[in-house]
PDB file of C-alpha atoms in Angstrom:
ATOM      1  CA  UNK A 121       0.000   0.000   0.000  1.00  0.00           C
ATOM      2  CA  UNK A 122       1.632   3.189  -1.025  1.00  0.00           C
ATOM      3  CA  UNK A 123       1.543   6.388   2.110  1.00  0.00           C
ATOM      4  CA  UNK A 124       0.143   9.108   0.786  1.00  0.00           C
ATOM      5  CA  UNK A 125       1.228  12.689   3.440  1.00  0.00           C
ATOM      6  CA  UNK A 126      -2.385  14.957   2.924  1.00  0.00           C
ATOM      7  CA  UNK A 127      -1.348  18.090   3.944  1.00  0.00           C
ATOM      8  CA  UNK A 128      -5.296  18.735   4.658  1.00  0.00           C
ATOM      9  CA  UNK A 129      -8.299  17.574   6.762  1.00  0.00           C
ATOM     10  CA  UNK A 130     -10.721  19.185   4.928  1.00  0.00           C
ATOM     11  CA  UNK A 131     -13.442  18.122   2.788  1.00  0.00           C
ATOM     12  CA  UNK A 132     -10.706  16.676  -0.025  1.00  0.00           C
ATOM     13  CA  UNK A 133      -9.336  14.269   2.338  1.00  0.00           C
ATOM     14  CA  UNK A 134     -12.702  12.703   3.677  1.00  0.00           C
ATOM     15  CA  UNK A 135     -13.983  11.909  -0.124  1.00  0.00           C
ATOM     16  CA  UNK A 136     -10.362  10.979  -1.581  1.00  0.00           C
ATOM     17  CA  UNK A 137      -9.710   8.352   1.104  1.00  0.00           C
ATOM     18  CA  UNK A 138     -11.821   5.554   0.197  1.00  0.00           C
ATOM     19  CA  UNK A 139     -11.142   5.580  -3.553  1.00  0.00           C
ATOM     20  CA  UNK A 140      -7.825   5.942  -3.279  1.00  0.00           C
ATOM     21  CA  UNK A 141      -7.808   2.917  -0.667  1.00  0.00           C
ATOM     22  CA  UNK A 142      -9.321   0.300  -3.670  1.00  0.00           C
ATOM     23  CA  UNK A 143      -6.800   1.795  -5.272  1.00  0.00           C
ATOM     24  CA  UNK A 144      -3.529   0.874  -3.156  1.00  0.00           C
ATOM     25  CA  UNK A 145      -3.153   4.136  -1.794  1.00  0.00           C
ATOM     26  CA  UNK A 146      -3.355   5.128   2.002  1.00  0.00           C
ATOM     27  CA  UNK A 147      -4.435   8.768   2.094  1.00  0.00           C
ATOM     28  CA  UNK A 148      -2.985   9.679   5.609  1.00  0.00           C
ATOM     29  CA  UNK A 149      -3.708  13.178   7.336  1.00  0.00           C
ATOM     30  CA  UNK A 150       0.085  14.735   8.375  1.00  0.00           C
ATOM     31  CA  UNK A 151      -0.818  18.152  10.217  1.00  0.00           C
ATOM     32  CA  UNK A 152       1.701  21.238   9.608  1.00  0.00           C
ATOM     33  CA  UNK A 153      -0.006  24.095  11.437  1.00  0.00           C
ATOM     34  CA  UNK A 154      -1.287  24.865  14.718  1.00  0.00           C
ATOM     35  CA  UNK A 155       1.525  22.270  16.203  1.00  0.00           C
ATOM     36  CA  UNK A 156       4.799  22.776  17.827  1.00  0.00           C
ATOM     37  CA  UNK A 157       7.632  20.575  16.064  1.00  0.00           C
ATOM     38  CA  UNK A 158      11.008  20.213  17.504  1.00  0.00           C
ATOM     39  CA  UNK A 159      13.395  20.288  14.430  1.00  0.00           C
ATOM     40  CA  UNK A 160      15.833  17.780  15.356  1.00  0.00           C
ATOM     41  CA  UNK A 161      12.380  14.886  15.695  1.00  0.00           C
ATOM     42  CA  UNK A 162      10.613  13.379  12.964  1.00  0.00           C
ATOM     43  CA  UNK A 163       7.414  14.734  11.976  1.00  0.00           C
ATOM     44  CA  UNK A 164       5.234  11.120  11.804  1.00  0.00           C
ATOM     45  CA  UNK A 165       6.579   8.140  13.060  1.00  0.00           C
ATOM     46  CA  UNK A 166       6.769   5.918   9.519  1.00  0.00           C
ATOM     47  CA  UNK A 167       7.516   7.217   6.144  1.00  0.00           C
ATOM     48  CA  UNK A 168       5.406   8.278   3.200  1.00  0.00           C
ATOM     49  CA  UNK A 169       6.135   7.601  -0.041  1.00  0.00           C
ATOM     50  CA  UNK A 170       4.554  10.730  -1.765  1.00  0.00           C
ATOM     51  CA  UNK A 171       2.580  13.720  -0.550  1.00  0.00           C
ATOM     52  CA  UNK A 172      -0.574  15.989  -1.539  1.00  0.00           C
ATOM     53  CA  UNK A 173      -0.023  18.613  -2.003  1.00  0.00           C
ATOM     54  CA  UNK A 174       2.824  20.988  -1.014  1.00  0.00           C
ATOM     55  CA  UNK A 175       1.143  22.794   2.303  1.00  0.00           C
ATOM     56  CA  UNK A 176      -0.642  26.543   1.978  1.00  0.00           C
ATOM     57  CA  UNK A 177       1.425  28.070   4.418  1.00  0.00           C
ATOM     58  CA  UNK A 178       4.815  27.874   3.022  1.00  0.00           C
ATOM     59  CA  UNK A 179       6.780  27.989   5.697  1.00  0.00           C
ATOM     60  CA  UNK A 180       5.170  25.244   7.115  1.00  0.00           C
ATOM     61  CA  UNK A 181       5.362  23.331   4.146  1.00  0.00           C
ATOM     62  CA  UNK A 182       9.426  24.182   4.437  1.00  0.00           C
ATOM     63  CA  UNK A 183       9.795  21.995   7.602  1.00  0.00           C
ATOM     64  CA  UNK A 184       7.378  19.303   6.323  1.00  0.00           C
ATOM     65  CA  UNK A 185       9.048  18.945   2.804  1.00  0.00           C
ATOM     66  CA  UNK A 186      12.399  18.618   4.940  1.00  0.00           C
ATOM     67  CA  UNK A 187      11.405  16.422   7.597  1.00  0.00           C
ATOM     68  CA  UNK A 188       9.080  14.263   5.318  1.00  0.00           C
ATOM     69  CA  UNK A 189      11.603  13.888   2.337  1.00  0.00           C
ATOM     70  CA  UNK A 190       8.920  13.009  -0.311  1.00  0.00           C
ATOM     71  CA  UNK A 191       7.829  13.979  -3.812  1.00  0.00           C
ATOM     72  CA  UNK A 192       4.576  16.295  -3.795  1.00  0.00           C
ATOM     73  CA  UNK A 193       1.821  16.069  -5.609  1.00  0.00           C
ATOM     74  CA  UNK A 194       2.141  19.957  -6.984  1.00  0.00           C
ATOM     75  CA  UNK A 195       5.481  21.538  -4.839  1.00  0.00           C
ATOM     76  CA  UNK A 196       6.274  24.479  -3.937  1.00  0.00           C
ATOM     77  CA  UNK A 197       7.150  26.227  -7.317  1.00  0.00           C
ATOM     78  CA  UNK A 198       3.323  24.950  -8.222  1.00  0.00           C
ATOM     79  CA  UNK A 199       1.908  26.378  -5.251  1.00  0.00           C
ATOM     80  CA  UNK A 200       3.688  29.769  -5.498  1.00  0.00           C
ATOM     81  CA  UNK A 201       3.151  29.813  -9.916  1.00  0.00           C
ATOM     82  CA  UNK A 202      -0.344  29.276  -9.673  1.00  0.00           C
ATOM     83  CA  UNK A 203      -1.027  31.415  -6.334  1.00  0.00           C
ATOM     84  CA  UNK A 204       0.627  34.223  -7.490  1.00  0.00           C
ATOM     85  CA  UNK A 205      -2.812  35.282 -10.059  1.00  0.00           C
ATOM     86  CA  UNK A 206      -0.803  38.425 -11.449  1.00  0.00           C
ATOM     87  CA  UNK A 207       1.795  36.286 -13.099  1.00  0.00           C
ATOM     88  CA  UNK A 208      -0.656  33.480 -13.735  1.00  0.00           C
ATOM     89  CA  UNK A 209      -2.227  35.537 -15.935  1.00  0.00           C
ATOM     90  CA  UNK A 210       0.805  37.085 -17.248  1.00  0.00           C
ATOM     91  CA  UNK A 211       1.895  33.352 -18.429  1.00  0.00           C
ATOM     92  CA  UNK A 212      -1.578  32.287 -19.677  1.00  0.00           C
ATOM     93  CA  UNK A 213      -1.952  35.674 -21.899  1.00  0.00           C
ATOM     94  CA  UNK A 214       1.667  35.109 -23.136  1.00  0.00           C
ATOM     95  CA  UNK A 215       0.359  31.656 -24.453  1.00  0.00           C
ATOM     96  CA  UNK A 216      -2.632  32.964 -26.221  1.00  0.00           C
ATOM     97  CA  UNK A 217      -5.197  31.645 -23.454  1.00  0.00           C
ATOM     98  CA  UNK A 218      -8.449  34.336 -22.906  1.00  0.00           C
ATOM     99  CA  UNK A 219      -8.231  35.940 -20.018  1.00  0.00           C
ATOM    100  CA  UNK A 220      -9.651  39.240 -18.014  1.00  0.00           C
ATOM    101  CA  UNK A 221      -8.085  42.927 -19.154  1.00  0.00           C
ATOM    102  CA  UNK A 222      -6.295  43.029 -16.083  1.00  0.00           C
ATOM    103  CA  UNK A 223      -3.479  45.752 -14.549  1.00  0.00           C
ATOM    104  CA  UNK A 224      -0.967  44.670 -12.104  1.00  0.00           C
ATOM    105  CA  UNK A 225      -0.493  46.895  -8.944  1.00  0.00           C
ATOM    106  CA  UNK A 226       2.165  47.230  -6.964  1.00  0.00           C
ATOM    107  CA  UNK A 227       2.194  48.917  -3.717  1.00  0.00           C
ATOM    108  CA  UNK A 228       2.945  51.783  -3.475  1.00  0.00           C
ATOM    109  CA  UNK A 229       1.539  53.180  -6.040  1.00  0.00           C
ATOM    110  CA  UNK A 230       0.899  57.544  -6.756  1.00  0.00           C
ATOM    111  CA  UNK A 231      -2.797  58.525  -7.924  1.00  0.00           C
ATOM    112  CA  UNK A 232      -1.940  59.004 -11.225  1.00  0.00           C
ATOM    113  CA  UNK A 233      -1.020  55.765 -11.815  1.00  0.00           C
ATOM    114  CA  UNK A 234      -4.428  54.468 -10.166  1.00  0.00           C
ATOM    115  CA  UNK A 235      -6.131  57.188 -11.699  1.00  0.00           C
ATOM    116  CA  UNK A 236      -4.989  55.697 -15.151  1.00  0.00           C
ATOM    117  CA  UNK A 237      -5.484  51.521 -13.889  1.00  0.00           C
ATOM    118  CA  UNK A 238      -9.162  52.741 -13.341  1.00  0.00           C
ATOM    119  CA  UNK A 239      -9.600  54.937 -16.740  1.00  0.00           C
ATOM    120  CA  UNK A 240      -8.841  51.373 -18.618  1.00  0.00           C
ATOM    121  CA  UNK A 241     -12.056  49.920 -17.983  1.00  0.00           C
ATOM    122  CA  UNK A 242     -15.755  50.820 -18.270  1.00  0.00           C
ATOM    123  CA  UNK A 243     -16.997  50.351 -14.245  1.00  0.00           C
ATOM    124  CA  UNK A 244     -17.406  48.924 -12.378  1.00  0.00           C
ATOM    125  CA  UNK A 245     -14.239  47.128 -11.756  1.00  0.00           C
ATOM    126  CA  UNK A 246     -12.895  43.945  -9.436  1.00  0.00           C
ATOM    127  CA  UNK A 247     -10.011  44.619  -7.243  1.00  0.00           C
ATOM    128  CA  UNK A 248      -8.598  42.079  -6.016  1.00  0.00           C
ATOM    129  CA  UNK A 249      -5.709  41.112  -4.073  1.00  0.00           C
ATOM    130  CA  UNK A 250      -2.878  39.281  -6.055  1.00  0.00           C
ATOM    131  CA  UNK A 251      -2.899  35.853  -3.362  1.00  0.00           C
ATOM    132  CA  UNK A 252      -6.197  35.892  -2.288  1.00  0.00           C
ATOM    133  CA  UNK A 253      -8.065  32.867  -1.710  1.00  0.00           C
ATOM    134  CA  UNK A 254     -11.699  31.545  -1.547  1.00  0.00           C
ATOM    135  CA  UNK A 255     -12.996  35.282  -2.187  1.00  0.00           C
ATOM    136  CA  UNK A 256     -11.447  37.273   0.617  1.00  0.00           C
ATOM    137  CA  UNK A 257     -11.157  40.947  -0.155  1.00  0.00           C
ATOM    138  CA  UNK A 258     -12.247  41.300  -3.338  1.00  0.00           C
ATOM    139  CA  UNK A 259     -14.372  43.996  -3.924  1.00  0.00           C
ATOM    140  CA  UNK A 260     -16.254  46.167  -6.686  1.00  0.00           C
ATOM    141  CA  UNK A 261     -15.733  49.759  -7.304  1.00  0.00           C
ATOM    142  CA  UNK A 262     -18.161  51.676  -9.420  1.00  0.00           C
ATOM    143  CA  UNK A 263     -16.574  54.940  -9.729  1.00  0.00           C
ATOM    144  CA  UNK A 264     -12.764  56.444  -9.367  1.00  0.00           C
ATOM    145  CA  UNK A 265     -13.434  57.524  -5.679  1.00  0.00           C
ATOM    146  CA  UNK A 266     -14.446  54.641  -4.723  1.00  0.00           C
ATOM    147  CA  UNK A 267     -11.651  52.685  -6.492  1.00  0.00           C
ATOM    148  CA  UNK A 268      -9.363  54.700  -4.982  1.00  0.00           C
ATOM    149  CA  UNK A 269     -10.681  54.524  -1.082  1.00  0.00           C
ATOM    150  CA  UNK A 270     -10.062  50.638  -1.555  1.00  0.00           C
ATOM    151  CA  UNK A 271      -6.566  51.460  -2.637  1.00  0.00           C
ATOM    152  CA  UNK A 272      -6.215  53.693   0.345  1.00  0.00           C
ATOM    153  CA  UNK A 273      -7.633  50.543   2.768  1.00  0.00           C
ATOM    154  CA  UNK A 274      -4.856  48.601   0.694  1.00  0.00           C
ATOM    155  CA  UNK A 275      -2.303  50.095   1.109  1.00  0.00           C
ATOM    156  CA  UNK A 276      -2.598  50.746   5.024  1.00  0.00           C
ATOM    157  CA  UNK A 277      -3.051  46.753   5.080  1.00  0.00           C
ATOM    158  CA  UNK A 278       0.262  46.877   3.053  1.00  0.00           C
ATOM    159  CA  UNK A 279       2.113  49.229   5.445  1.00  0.00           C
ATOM    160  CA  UNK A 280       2.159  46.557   7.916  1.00  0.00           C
ATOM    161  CA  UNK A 281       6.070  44.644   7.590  1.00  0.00           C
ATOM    162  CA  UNK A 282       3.612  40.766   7.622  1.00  0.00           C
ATOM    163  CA  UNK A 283       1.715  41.628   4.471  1.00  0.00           C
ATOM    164  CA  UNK A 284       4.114  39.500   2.091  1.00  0.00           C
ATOM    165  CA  UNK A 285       2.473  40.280  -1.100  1.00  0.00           C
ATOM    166  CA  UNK A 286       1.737  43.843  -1.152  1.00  0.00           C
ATOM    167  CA  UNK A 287      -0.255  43.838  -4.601  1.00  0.00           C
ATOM    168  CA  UNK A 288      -3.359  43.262  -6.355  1.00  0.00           C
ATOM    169  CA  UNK A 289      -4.682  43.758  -9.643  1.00  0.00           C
ATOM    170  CA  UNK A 290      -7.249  45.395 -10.925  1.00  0.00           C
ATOM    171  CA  UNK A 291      -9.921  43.964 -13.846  1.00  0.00           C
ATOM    172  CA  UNK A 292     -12.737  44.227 -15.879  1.00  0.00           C
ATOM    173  CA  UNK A 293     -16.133  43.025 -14.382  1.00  0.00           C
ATOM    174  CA  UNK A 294     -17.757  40.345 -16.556  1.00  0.00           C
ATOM    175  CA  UNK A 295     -21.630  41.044 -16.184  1.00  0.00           C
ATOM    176  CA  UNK A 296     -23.999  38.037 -15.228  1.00  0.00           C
ATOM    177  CA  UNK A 297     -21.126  35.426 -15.847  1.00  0.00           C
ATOM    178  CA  UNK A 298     -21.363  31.959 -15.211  1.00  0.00           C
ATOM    179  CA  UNK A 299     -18.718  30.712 -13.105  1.00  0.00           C
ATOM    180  CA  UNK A 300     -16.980  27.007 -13.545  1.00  0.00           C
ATOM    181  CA  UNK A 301     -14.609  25.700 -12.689  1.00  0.00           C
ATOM    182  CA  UNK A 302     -12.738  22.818 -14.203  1.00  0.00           C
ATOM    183  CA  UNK A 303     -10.000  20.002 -12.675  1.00  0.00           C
ATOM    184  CA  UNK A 304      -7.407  19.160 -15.053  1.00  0.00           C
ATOM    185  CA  UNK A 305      -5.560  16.137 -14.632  1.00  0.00           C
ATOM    186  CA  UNK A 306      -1.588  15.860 -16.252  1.00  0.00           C
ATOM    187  CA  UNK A 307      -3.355  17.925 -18.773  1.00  0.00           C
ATOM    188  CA  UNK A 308      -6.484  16.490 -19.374  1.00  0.00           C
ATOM    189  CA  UNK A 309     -10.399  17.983 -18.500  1.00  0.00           C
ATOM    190  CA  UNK A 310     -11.958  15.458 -16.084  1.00  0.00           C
ATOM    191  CA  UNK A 311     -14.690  17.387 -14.701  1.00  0.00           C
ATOM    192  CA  UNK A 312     -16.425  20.338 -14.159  1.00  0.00           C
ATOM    193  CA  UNK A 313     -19.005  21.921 -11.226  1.00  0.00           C
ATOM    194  CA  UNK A 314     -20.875  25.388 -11.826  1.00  0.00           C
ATOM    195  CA  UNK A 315     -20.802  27.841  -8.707  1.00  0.00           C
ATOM    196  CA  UNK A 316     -24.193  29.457  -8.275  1.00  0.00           C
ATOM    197  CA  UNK A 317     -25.183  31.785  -5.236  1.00  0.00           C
ATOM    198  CA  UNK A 318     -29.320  30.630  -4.639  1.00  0.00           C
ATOM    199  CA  UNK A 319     -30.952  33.398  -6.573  1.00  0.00           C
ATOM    200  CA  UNK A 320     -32.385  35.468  -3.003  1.00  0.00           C
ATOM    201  CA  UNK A 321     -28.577  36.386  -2.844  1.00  0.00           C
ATOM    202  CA  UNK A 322     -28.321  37.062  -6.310  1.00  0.00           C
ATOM    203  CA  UNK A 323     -31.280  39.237  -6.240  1.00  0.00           C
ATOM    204  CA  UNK A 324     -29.873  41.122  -2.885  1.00  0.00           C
ATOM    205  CA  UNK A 325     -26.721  42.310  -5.092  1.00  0.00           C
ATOM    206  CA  UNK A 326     -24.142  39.549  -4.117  1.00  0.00           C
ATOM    207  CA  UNK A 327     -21.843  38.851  -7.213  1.00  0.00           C
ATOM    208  CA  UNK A 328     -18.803  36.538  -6.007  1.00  0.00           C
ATOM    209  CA  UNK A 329     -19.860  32.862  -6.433  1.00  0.00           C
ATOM    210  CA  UNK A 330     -17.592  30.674  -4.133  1.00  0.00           C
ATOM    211  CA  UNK A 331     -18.649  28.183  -2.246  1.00  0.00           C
ATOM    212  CA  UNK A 332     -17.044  29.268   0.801  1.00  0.00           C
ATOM    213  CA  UNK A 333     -19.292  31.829   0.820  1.00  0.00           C
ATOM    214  CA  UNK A 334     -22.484  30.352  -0.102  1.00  0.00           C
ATOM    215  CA  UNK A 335     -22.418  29.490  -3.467  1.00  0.00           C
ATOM    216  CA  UNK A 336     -23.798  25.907  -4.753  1.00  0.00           C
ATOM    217  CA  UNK A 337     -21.446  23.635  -7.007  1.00  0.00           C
ATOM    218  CA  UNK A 338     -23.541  21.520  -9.613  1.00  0.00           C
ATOM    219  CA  UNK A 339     -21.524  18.535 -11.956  1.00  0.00           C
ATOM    220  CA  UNK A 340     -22.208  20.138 -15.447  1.00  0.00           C
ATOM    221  CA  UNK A 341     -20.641  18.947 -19.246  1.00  0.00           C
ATOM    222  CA  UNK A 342     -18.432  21.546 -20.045  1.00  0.00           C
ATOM    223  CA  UNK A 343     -18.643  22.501 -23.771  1.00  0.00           C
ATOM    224  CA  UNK A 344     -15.118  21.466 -25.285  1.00  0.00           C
ATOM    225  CA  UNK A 345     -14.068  25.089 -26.221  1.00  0.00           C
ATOM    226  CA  UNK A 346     -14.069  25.426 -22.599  1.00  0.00           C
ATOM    227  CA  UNK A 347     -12.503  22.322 -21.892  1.00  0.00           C
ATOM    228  CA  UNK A 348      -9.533  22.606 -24.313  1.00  0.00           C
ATOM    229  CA  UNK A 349      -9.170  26.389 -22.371  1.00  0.00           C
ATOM    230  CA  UNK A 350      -8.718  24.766 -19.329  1.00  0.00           C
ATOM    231  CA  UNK A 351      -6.091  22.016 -20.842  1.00  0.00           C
ATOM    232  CA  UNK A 352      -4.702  24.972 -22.198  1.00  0.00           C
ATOM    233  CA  UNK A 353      -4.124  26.722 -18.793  1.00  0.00           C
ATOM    234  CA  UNK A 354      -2.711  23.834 -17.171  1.00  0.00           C
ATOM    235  CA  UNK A 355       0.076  23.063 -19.819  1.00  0.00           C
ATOM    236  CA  UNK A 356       0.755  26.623 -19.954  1.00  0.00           C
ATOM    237  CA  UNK A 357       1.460  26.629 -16.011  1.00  0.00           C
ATOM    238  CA  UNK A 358       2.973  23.336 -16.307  1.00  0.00           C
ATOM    239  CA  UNK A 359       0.899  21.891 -13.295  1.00  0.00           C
ATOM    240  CA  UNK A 360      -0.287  18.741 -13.219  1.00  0.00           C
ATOM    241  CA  UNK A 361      -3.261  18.930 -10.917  1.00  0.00           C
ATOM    242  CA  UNK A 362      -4.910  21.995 -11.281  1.00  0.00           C
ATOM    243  CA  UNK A 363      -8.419  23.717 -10.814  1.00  0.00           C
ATOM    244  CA  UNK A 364      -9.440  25.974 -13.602  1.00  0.00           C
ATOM    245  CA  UNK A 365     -11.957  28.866 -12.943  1.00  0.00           C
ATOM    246  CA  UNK A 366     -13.428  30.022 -16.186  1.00  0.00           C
ATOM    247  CA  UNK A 367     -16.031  32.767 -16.497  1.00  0.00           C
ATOM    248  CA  UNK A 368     -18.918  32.861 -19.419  1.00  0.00           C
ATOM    249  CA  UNK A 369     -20.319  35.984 -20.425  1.00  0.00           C
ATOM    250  CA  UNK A 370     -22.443  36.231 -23.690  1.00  0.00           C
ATOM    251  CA  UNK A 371     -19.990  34.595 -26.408  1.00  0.00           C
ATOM    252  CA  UNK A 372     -16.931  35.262 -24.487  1.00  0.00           C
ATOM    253  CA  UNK A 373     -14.917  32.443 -22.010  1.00  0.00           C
ATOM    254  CA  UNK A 374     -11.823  33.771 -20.079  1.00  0.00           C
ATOM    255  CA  UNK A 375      -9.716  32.053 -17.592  1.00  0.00           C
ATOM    256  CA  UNK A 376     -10.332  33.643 -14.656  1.00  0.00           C
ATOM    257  CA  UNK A 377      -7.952  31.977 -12.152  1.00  0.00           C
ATOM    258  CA  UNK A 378      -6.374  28.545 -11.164  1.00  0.00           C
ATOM    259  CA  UNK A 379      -5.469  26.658  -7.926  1.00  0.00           C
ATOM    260  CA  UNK A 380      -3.307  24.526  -7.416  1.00  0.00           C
ATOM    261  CA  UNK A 381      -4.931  23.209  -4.055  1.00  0.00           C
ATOM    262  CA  UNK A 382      -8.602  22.611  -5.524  1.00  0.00           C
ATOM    263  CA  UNK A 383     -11.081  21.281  -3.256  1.00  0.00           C
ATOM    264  CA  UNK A 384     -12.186  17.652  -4.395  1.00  0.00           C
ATOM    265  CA  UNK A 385     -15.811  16.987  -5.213  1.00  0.00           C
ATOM    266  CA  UNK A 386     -18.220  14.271  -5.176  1.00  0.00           C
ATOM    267  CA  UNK A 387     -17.024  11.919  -7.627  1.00  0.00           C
ATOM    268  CA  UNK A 388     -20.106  12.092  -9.118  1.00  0.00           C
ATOM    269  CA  UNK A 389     -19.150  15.510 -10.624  1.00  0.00           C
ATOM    270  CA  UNK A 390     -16.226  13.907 -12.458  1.00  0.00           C
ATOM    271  CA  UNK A 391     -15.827  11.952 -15.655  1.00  0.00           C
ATOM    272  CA  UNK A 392     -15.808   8.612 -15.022  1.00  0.00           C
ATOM    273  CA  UNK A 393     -11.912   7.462 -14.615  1.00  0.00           C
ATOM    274  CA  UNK A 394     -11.450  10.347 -12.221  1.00  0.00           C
ATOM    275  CA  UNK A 395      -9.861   8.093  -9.328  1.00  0.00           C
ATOM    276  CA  UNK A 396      -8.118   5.951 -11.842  1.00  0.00           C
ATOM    277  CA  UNK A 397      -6.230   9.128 -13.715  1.00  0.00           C
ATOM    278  CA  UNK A 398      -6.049  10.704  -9.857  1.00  0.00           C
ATOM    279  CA  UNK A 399      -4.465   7.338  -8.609  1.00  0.00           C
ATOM    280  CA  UNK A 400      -1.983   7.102 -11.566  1.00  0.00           C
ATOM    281  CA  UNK A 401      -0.941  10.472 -10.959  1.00  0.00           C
ATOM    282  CA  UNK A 402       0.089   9.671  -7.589  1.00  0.00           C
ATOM    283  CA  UNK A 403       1.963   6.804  -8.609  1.00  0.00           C
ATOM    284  CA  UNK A 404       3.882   8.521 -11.044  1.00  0.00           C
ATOM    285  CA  UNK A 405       4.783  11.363  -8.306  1.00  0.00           C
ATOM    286  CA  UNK A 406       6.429   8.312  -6.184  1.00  0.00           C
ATOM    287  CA  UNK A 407       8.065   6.945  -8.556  1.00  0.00           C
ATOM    288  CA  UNK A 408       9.679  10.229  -9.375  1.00  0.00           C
TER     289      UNK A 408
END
């Protein structure tokens, strides 16, 4: 039976156990945060053979990539390309995949130069901070002094020495797009869920559709244009387990962002194979 180190005990970990168990493969919770771990001891008591995937906080994952010496499902050069959604997009666009008309911002920045981010776009706009995750702080600005007191908030945030990434970006807002996202798998489309806030929400003004903050994920066929842009974002990132957020609006499909820690879904949101393609991954990780 091969160890598998999850670096989570979320949701993922409770539906990829089983699966992965008729499939030779002991899933196997190893904690990194909220622990106190004396260097010079081990950090479990037998070995893994491969881990998944490299930890979110990346100094934690430092110690455990040290002190469990395995090959990761996704390391930390996957983590940081696909977290960092500036240069994300920067690659993608550079390889001819749709995305948002986005500008990069990097604290600080003078007026003028926010004054001329905002001019780009017809409002509203998103602003959103460059390693966000699951929605948190980004926010829509209809007009320049608006857009700019969010700047202002941003920058005192960004004053403080523990704000690592003092950027965000600023796009164009997609009206009444649909929001998927897709898991690709060493570079092939094996699923897809929509993320839908219940329509009361939607009819109180909420826009931002993840599930962390209420929205619904439903198993839908993605069209194949929008599967081969997801394929497309993965080889261009080079990662080989990636979620793919794409947003529809009218005729238009962008690649909105990617993770490279996706949450797993029921596998009855998948195309059929999903374990088997999910399980051979692993093994070929190991074996690496």
């Amino acid at each position: 039976m091969l160890r598998l180190a999850v670096a989570t005990n979320a949701e993922t970990l409770e539906r990829i156990r089983e699966p992965l168990e008729e499939r030779g493969i002991d899933a196997i919770h190893v904690p990194t945060t909220e622990r106190a771990q004396p260097l010079s001891e081990p950090l479990v008591d037998e070995p893994f053979d491969v881990g998944f995937v490299y930890p979110s906080r990346l100094m934690e994952g430092g110690v455990a990539d040290a002190l469990l010496d395995v090959p990761w499902v996704n390391d930390r050069e996957a983590i940081l390309r696909s977290r960092n959604k500036a240069g994300a997009l920067a690659r993608l666009g550079r390889g001819g995949i749709p995305t948002p008309e986005s500008v990069y911002v990097s604290n600080p920045a003078d007026q003028s130069g926010l004054r001329a981010a905002f001019e780009r776009f017809e409002p509203p706009v998103v602003v959103k901070p460059n390693s966000t995750t699951r929605g948190v702080g980004i926010a829509k600005a209809h007009d320049l002094d608006s857009f700019l007191g969010l700047c202002d908030y941003l920058s005192l945030i960004h004053d403080f020495r523990v704000a690592d990434d003092r950027s965000f970006l600023v796009q164009e807002y997609l009206p009444d797009a649909r929001d998927f996202r897709a898991m690709v798998i060493d570079g092939e489309y094996v699923g897809a869920v929509e993320r839908r806030l219940p329509s009361d929400d939607r009819a109180a003004g909420r826009w931002k559709h993840n599930v962390h903050r209420g929205a619904v994920a439903t198993g839908v066929e993605l069209p194949a244009e929008h599967r081969r842009l997801a394929e497309g974002a993965a080889r261009e990132l080079g990662i080989d387990w990636l979620g793919v957020d794409v947003l529809v609006s009218g005729e238009r499909a962008v690649v909105n962002e990617t993770n490279a820690r996706p949450t797993v879904d029921a596998e009855t949101k998948y195309e059929s194979g999903f374990y088997d393609r999910f399980a051979a991954l692993i093994r070929r990780t190991a074996d690496r």
